[in-house]
Amino acid sequence: MEPDDIESGDAIIPGKPVTVDRYRKGARINHWVTATCLILLALSGLALFHPSLFFLTGLFGGGENTRAIHPWIGVILFFSFAGLFFRFWRANLPKPVDAEWLGRANDLLAGHEERMPEVGKYNAGQKFIFWGMTTLILILIVSGVLMWDEYFYQWTTIPQKRVAVLVHSLAAVVIICVWIIHVYAAIWVRGTIHAMTRGSVTGGWAWRHHRLWLRELAGRNRVKKPEAPAE
């Protein structure tokens, strides 16, 4: 049985430079569908959140269309993120090294990444994003269903709907903040976006940021022959 940090498709590819397969095509598509849904939900949700942002409904064909489309995008998000969850939950399980990583977070922010402990495929910050997204999306889908009067009006009373609206709004604000942190971190750590667009990282990137994961791949002989150049 593979270690939790090694997923199907993870492999070292010898060459100059050495590259490491990190995400398969299916995982990358799954990720970008989820990301697109989050952006659309943020825009449509903000448009419905406050009159000053109502102009955003123009992106969806007006207020009526925005109100109709928003919950359905939420349903797509839920099932898309479920795909990511079942792909990655094992690699995001907490480990003792995560506490040490968090304890040295100041070194990371100060640019002294060499002082950080070796981590597997995901560090404690990435795990926080994963489990935070998981929790918030569950809250959003449940509260969203409770306030989706077109189909579930009789499920709840008016006071319960008001609570659902409040919970939904608060969760939406938090998930937008978490998403911003996720995007900022992906831009800040050079090479991260390449992993989710092309599926691979350089050996140097893996050694610097996820050394334990790279060691596990090497120890398990997860080495793949490089593809022959096209003639």
CSV table of C-alpha atoms in Angstrom, one decimal:
chain,number,residue,atom,x,y,z
A,1,MET,CA,0.0,0.0,0.0
A,2,GLU,CA,1.3,3.4,-1.0
A,3,PRO,CA,2.0,6.1,1.7
A,4,ASP,CA,-0.8,8.6,2.2
A,5,ASP,CA,1.3,11.3,0.4
A,6,ILE,CA,1.8,9.3,-2.8
A,7,GLU,CA,-1.2,9.4,-5.2
A,8,SER,CA,-1.8,7.6,-8.5
A,9,GLY,CA,0.3,9.2,-11.2
A,10,ASP,CA,3.0,10.7,-8.9
A,11,ALA,CA,6.4,9.8,-10.4
A,12,ILE,CA,9.9,11.1,-10.9
A,13,ILE,CA,10.9,11.6,-14.5
A,14,PRO,CA,14.7,11.5,-15.0
A,15,GLY,CA,16.2,14.1,-17.3
A,16,LYS,CA,17.8,17.5,-17.5
A,17,PRO,CA,16.1,18.9,-15.5
A,18,VAL,CA,14.5,16.2,-13.5
A,19,THR,CA,10.7,16.7,-13.4
A,20,VAL,CA,8.1,15.2,-11.1
A,21,ASP,CA,4.5,14.4,-12.1
A,22,ARG,CA,2.3,15.9,-9.4
A,23,TYR,CA,-1.3,16.0,-10.8
A,24,ARG,CA,-2.9,13.9,-13.4
A,25,LYS,CA,-5.1,15.5,-16.1
A,26,GLY,CA,-8.3,14.4,-14.5
A,27,ALA,CA,-7.3,16.1,-11.2
A,28,ARG,CA,-6.3,19.3,-13.0
A,29,ILE,CA,-9.6,19.5,-14.9
A,30,ASN,CA,-11.5,18.8,-11.7
A,31,HIS,CA,-9.6,21.6,-10.0
A,32,TRP,CA,-10.3,24.2,-12.6
A,33,VAL,CA,-14.0,23.3,-12.8
A,34,THR,CA,-14.1,23.9,-9.0
A,35,ALA,CA,-12.2,27.1,-9.3
A,36,THR,CA,-14.4,28.4,-12.1
A,37,CYS,CA,-17.5,27.6,-10.0
A,38,LEU,CA,-16.1,29.4,-7.0
A,39,ILE,CA,-15.4,32.6,-9.1
A,40,LEU,CA,-18.9,32.5,-10.6
A,41,LEU,CA,-20.5,31.9,-7.2
A,42,ALA,CA,-18.5,34.8,-5.7
A,43,LEU,CA,-19.6,37.2,-8.4
A,44,SER,CA,-23.2,36.2,-8.5
A,45,GLY,CA,-23.4,35.9,-4.7
A,46,LEU,CA,-22.0,39.4,-4.2
A,47,ALA,CA,-24.4,40.7,-6.7
A,48,LEU,CA,-27.3,39.4,-4.6
A,49,PHE,CA,-25.6,40.3,-1.3
A,50,HIS,CA,-25.8,44.1,-1.4
A,51,PRO,CA,-27.6,46.7,-3.7
A,52,SER,CA,-24.3,48.5,-4.4
A,53,LEU,CA,-23.1,45.3,-6.1
A,54,PHE,CA,-26.2,44.6,-8.1
A,55,PHE,CA,-24.5,45.8,-11.2
A,56,LEU,CA,-22.6,42.4,-11.2
A,57,THR,CA,-25.9,40.7,-12.3
A,58,GLY,CA,-25.2,42.1,-15.7
A,59,LEU,CA,-22.6,39.3,-16.1
A,60,PHE,CA,-25.4,36.8,-15.8
A,61,GLY,CA,-28.1,38.4,-17.8
A,62,GLY,CA,-29.8,40.4,-15.1
A,63,GLY,CA,-31.1,39.9,-11.6
A,64,GLU,CA,-33.6,37.2,-12.3
A,65,ASN,CA,-31.1,35.0,-14.2
A,66,THR,CA,-28.5,35.6,-11.5
A,67,ARG,CA,-30.9,34.4,-8.8
A,68,ALA,CA,-31.9,31.3,-10.9
A,69,ILE,CA,-28.3,30.4,-11.9
A,70,HIS,CA,-26.5,30.9,-8.6
A,71,PRO,CA,-27.8,27.8,-6.7
A,72,TRP,CA,-27.2,25.5,-9.7
A,73,ILE,CA,-23.6,26.6,-9.9
A,74,GLY,CA,-23.5,25.8,-6.2
A,75,VAL,CA,-24.6,22.3,-7.0
A,76,ILE,CA,-21.9,21.9,-9.6
A,77,LEU,CA,-19.4,23.2,-7.2
A,78,PHE,CA,-20.4,20.7,-4.5
A,79,PHE,CA,-20.0,17.7,-6.8
A,80,SER,CA,-16.9,19.0,-8.4
A,81,PHE,CA,-15.2,19.6,-5.0
A,82,ALA,CA,-16.4,16.1,-3.9
A,83,GLY,CA,-14.3,14.8,-6.7
A,84,LEU,CA,-11.2,16.7,-5.4
A,85,PHE,CA,-12.0,15.6,-1.8
A,86,PHE,CA,-12.0,11.9,-2.7
A,87,ARG,CA,-8.8,12.3,-4.7
A,88,PHE,CA,-6.8,14.2,-2.0
A,89,TRP,CA,-8.2,13.6,1.4
A,90,ARG,CA,-5.7,11.0,2.4
A,91,ALA,CA,-2.7,13.1,1.5
A,92,ASN,CA,-4.2,16.0,3.6
A,93,LEU,CA,-4.6,14.0,6.8
A,94,PRO,CA,-2.9,15.9,9.7
A,95,LYS,CA,0.6,14.6,10.8
A,96,PRO,CA,2.9,15.5,13.7
A,97,VAL,CA,5.2,17.4,11.3
A,98,ASP,CA,2.3,19.8,10.6
A,99,ALA,CA,2.6,21.3,14.1
A,100,GLU,CA,6.3,21.8,13.7
A,101,TRP,CA,5.7,23.4,10.3
A,102,LEU,CA,3.2,25.9,11.8
A,103,GLY,CA,5.5,26.6,14.7
A,104,ARG,CA,8.2,27.8,12.2
A,105,ALA,CA,5.8,29.7,9.9
A,106,ASN,CA,7.6,32.9,10.8
A,107,ASP,CA,10.8,31.5,9.2
A,108,LEU,CA,8.8,30.8,6.0
A,109,LEU,CA,7.4,34.3,5.9
A,110,ALA,CA,10.8,35.7,6.5
A,111,GLY,CA,12.2,33.9,3.5
A,112,HIS,CA,14.1,31.2,5.4
A,113,GLU,CA,12.4,28.2,3.9
A,114,GLU,CA,15.5,26.1,4.5
A,115,ARG,CA,14.7,26.1,8.2
A,116,MET,CA,11.3,24.5,7.6
A,117,PRO,CA,10.8,20.8,8.4
A,118,GLU,CA,10.5,18.4,5.5
A,119,VAL,CA,6.9,17.8,4.5
A,120,GLY,CA,5.0,15.4,2.2
A,121,LYS,CA,2.9,16.3,-0.7
A,122,TYR,CA,1.0,19.0,1.2
A,123,ASN,CA,2.2,21.3,4.0
A,124,ALA,CA,0.1,22.4,7.0
A,125,GLY,CA,-1.0,25.6,5.2
A,126,GLN,CA,-2.3,23.6,2.2
A,127,LYS,CA,-4.1,21.2,4.5
A,128,PHE,CA,-5.7,24.1,6.2
A,129,ILE,CA,-7.0,25.4,2.9
A,130,PHE,CA,-8.3,21.9,2.0
A,131,TRP,CA,-10.2,21.2,5.2
A,132,GLY,CA,-11.3,24.8,5.4
A,133,MET,CA,-12.8,24.6,1.9
A,134,THR,CA,-14.4,21.2,2.7
A,135,THR,CA,-16.1,22.5,5.8
A,136,LEU,CA,-17.2,25.8,4.2
A,137,ILE,CA,-18.6,24.1,1.1
A,138,LEU,CA,-20.6,21.7,3.2
A,139,ILE,CA,-22.0,24.7,5.2
A,140,LEU,CA,-22.8,26.6,2.0
A,141,ILE,CA,-24.6,23.7,0.3
A,142,VAL,CA,-26.7,22.8,3.3
A,143,SER,CA,-27.7,26.5,4.0
A,144,GLY,CA,-28.2,27.1,0.3
A,145,VAL,CA,-30.7,24.2,0.0
A,146,LEU,CA,-32.6,25.5,3.1
A,147,MET,CA,-33.1,28.9,1.5
A,148,TRP,CA,-33.7,27.5,-2.1
A,149,ASP,CA,-37.5,28.2,-2.0
A,150,GLU,CA,-38.1,27.2,-5.6
A,151,TYR,CA,-37.7,23.6,-4.6
A,152,PHE,CA,-37.5,23.4,-0.8
A,153,TYR,CA,-39.8,26.1,0.5
A,154,GLN,CA,-41.7,23.7,2.8
A,155,TRP,CA,-38.6,22.3,4.4
A,156,THR,CA,-38.0,25.2,6.7
A,157,THR,CA,-39.9,28.0,8.6
A,158,ILE,CA,-39.3,31.7,8.0
A,159,PRO,CA,-37.0,32.0,11.1
A,160,GLN,CA,-35.0,29.0,10.0
A,161,LYS,CA,-34.6,30.5,6.5
A,162,ARG,CA,-33.3,33.8,8.1
A,163,VAL,CA,-30.7,31.8,10.0
A,164,ALA,CA,-29.8,30.0,6.8
A,165,VAL,CA,-29.3,33.2,5.0
A,166,LEU,CA,-27.1,34.6,7.7
A,167,VAL,CA,-25.0,31.4,7.9
A,168,HIS,CA,-24.7,31.2,4.1
A,169,SER,CA,-23.6,34.8,3.9
A,170,LEU,CA,-20.9,34.5,6.6
A,171,ALA,CA,-19.6,31.2,5.1
A,172,ALA,CA,-19.5,32.9,1.7
A,173,VAL,CA,-17.4,35.8,3.0
A,174,VAL,CA,-15.0,33.4,4.8
A,175,ILE,CA,-14.6,31.1,1.7
A,176,ILE,CA,-13.8,34.1,-0.5
A,177,CYS,CA,-11.0,35.0,2.0
A,178,VAL,CA,-9.7,31.4,2.0
A,179,TRP,CA,-9.8,31.4,-1.8
A,180,ILE,CA,-7.8,34.6,-1.9
A,181,ILE,CA,-5.1,33.1,0.4
A,182,HIS,CA,-5.0,30.0,-1.8
A,183,VAL,CA,-4.5,32.1,-5.0
A,184,TYR,CA,-1.9,34.3,-3.3
A,185,ALA,CA,0.1,31.3,-2.0
A,186,ALA,CA,0.0,29.7,-5.5
A,187,ILE,CA,1.4,32.9,-7.0
A,188,TRP,CA,4.0,33.5,-4.2
A,189,VAL,CA,5.5,30.0,-4.5
A,190,ARG,CA,6.8,30.0,-8.0
A,191,GLY,CA,6.1,26.8,-9.9
A,192,THR,CA,2.9,25.9,-8.1
A,193,ILE,CA,0.6,27.1,-10.9
A,194,HIS,CA,2.6,25.1,-13.4
A,195,ALA,CA,1.8,22.0,-11.4
A,196,MET,CA,-2.0,22.6,-11.8
A,197,THR,CA,-1.8,23.6,-15.4
A,198,ARG,CA,0.7,21.2,-16.8
A,199,GLY,CA,0.7,18.6,-14.0
A,200,SER,CA,4.4,18.5,-13.3
A,201,VAL,CA,7.1,20.4,-11.2
A,202,THR,CA,10.8,20.5,-11.4
A,203,GLY,CA,12.9,18.2,-9.2
A,204,GLY,CA,14.3,21.3,-7.6
A,205,TRP,CA,10.8,22.6,-6.7
A,206,ALA,CA,9.9,19.3,-5.2
A,207,TRP,CA,13.2,19.2,-3.2
A,208,ARG,CA,12.7,22.7,-1.9
A,209,HIS,CA,9.0,22.6,-1.0
A,210,HIS,CA,8.0,19.0,-0.5
A,211,ARG,CA,11.2,17.1,0.1
A,212,LEU,CA,9.6,14.2,2.1
A,213,TRP,CA,7.2,13.6,-0.7
A,214,LEU,CA,10.1,13.4,-3.2
A,215,ARG,CA,12.0,11.1,-0.9
A,216,GLU,CA,9.0,8.8,-0.6
A,217,LEU,CA,8.7,8.7,-4.4
A,218,ALA,CA,12.4,7.8,-4.8
A,219,GLY,CA,12.2,5.2,-2.0
A,220,ARG,CA,9.2,3.6,-3.6
A,221,ASN,CA,11.0,3.6,-7.0
A,222,ARG,CA,8.2,5.7,-8.5
A,223,VAL,CA,10.3,6.6,-11.5
A,224,LYS,CA,8.8,7.0,-15.0
A,225,LYS,CA,10.8,6.9,-18.3
A,226,PRO,CA,10.8,10.2,-20.0
A,227,GLU,CA,8.7,10.4,-23.2
A,228,ALA,CA,10.7,10.1,-26.4
A,229,PRO,CA,10.7,13.4,-28.4
A,230,ALA,CA,8.4,13.5,-31.4
A,231,GLU,CA,10.2,13.0,-34.7
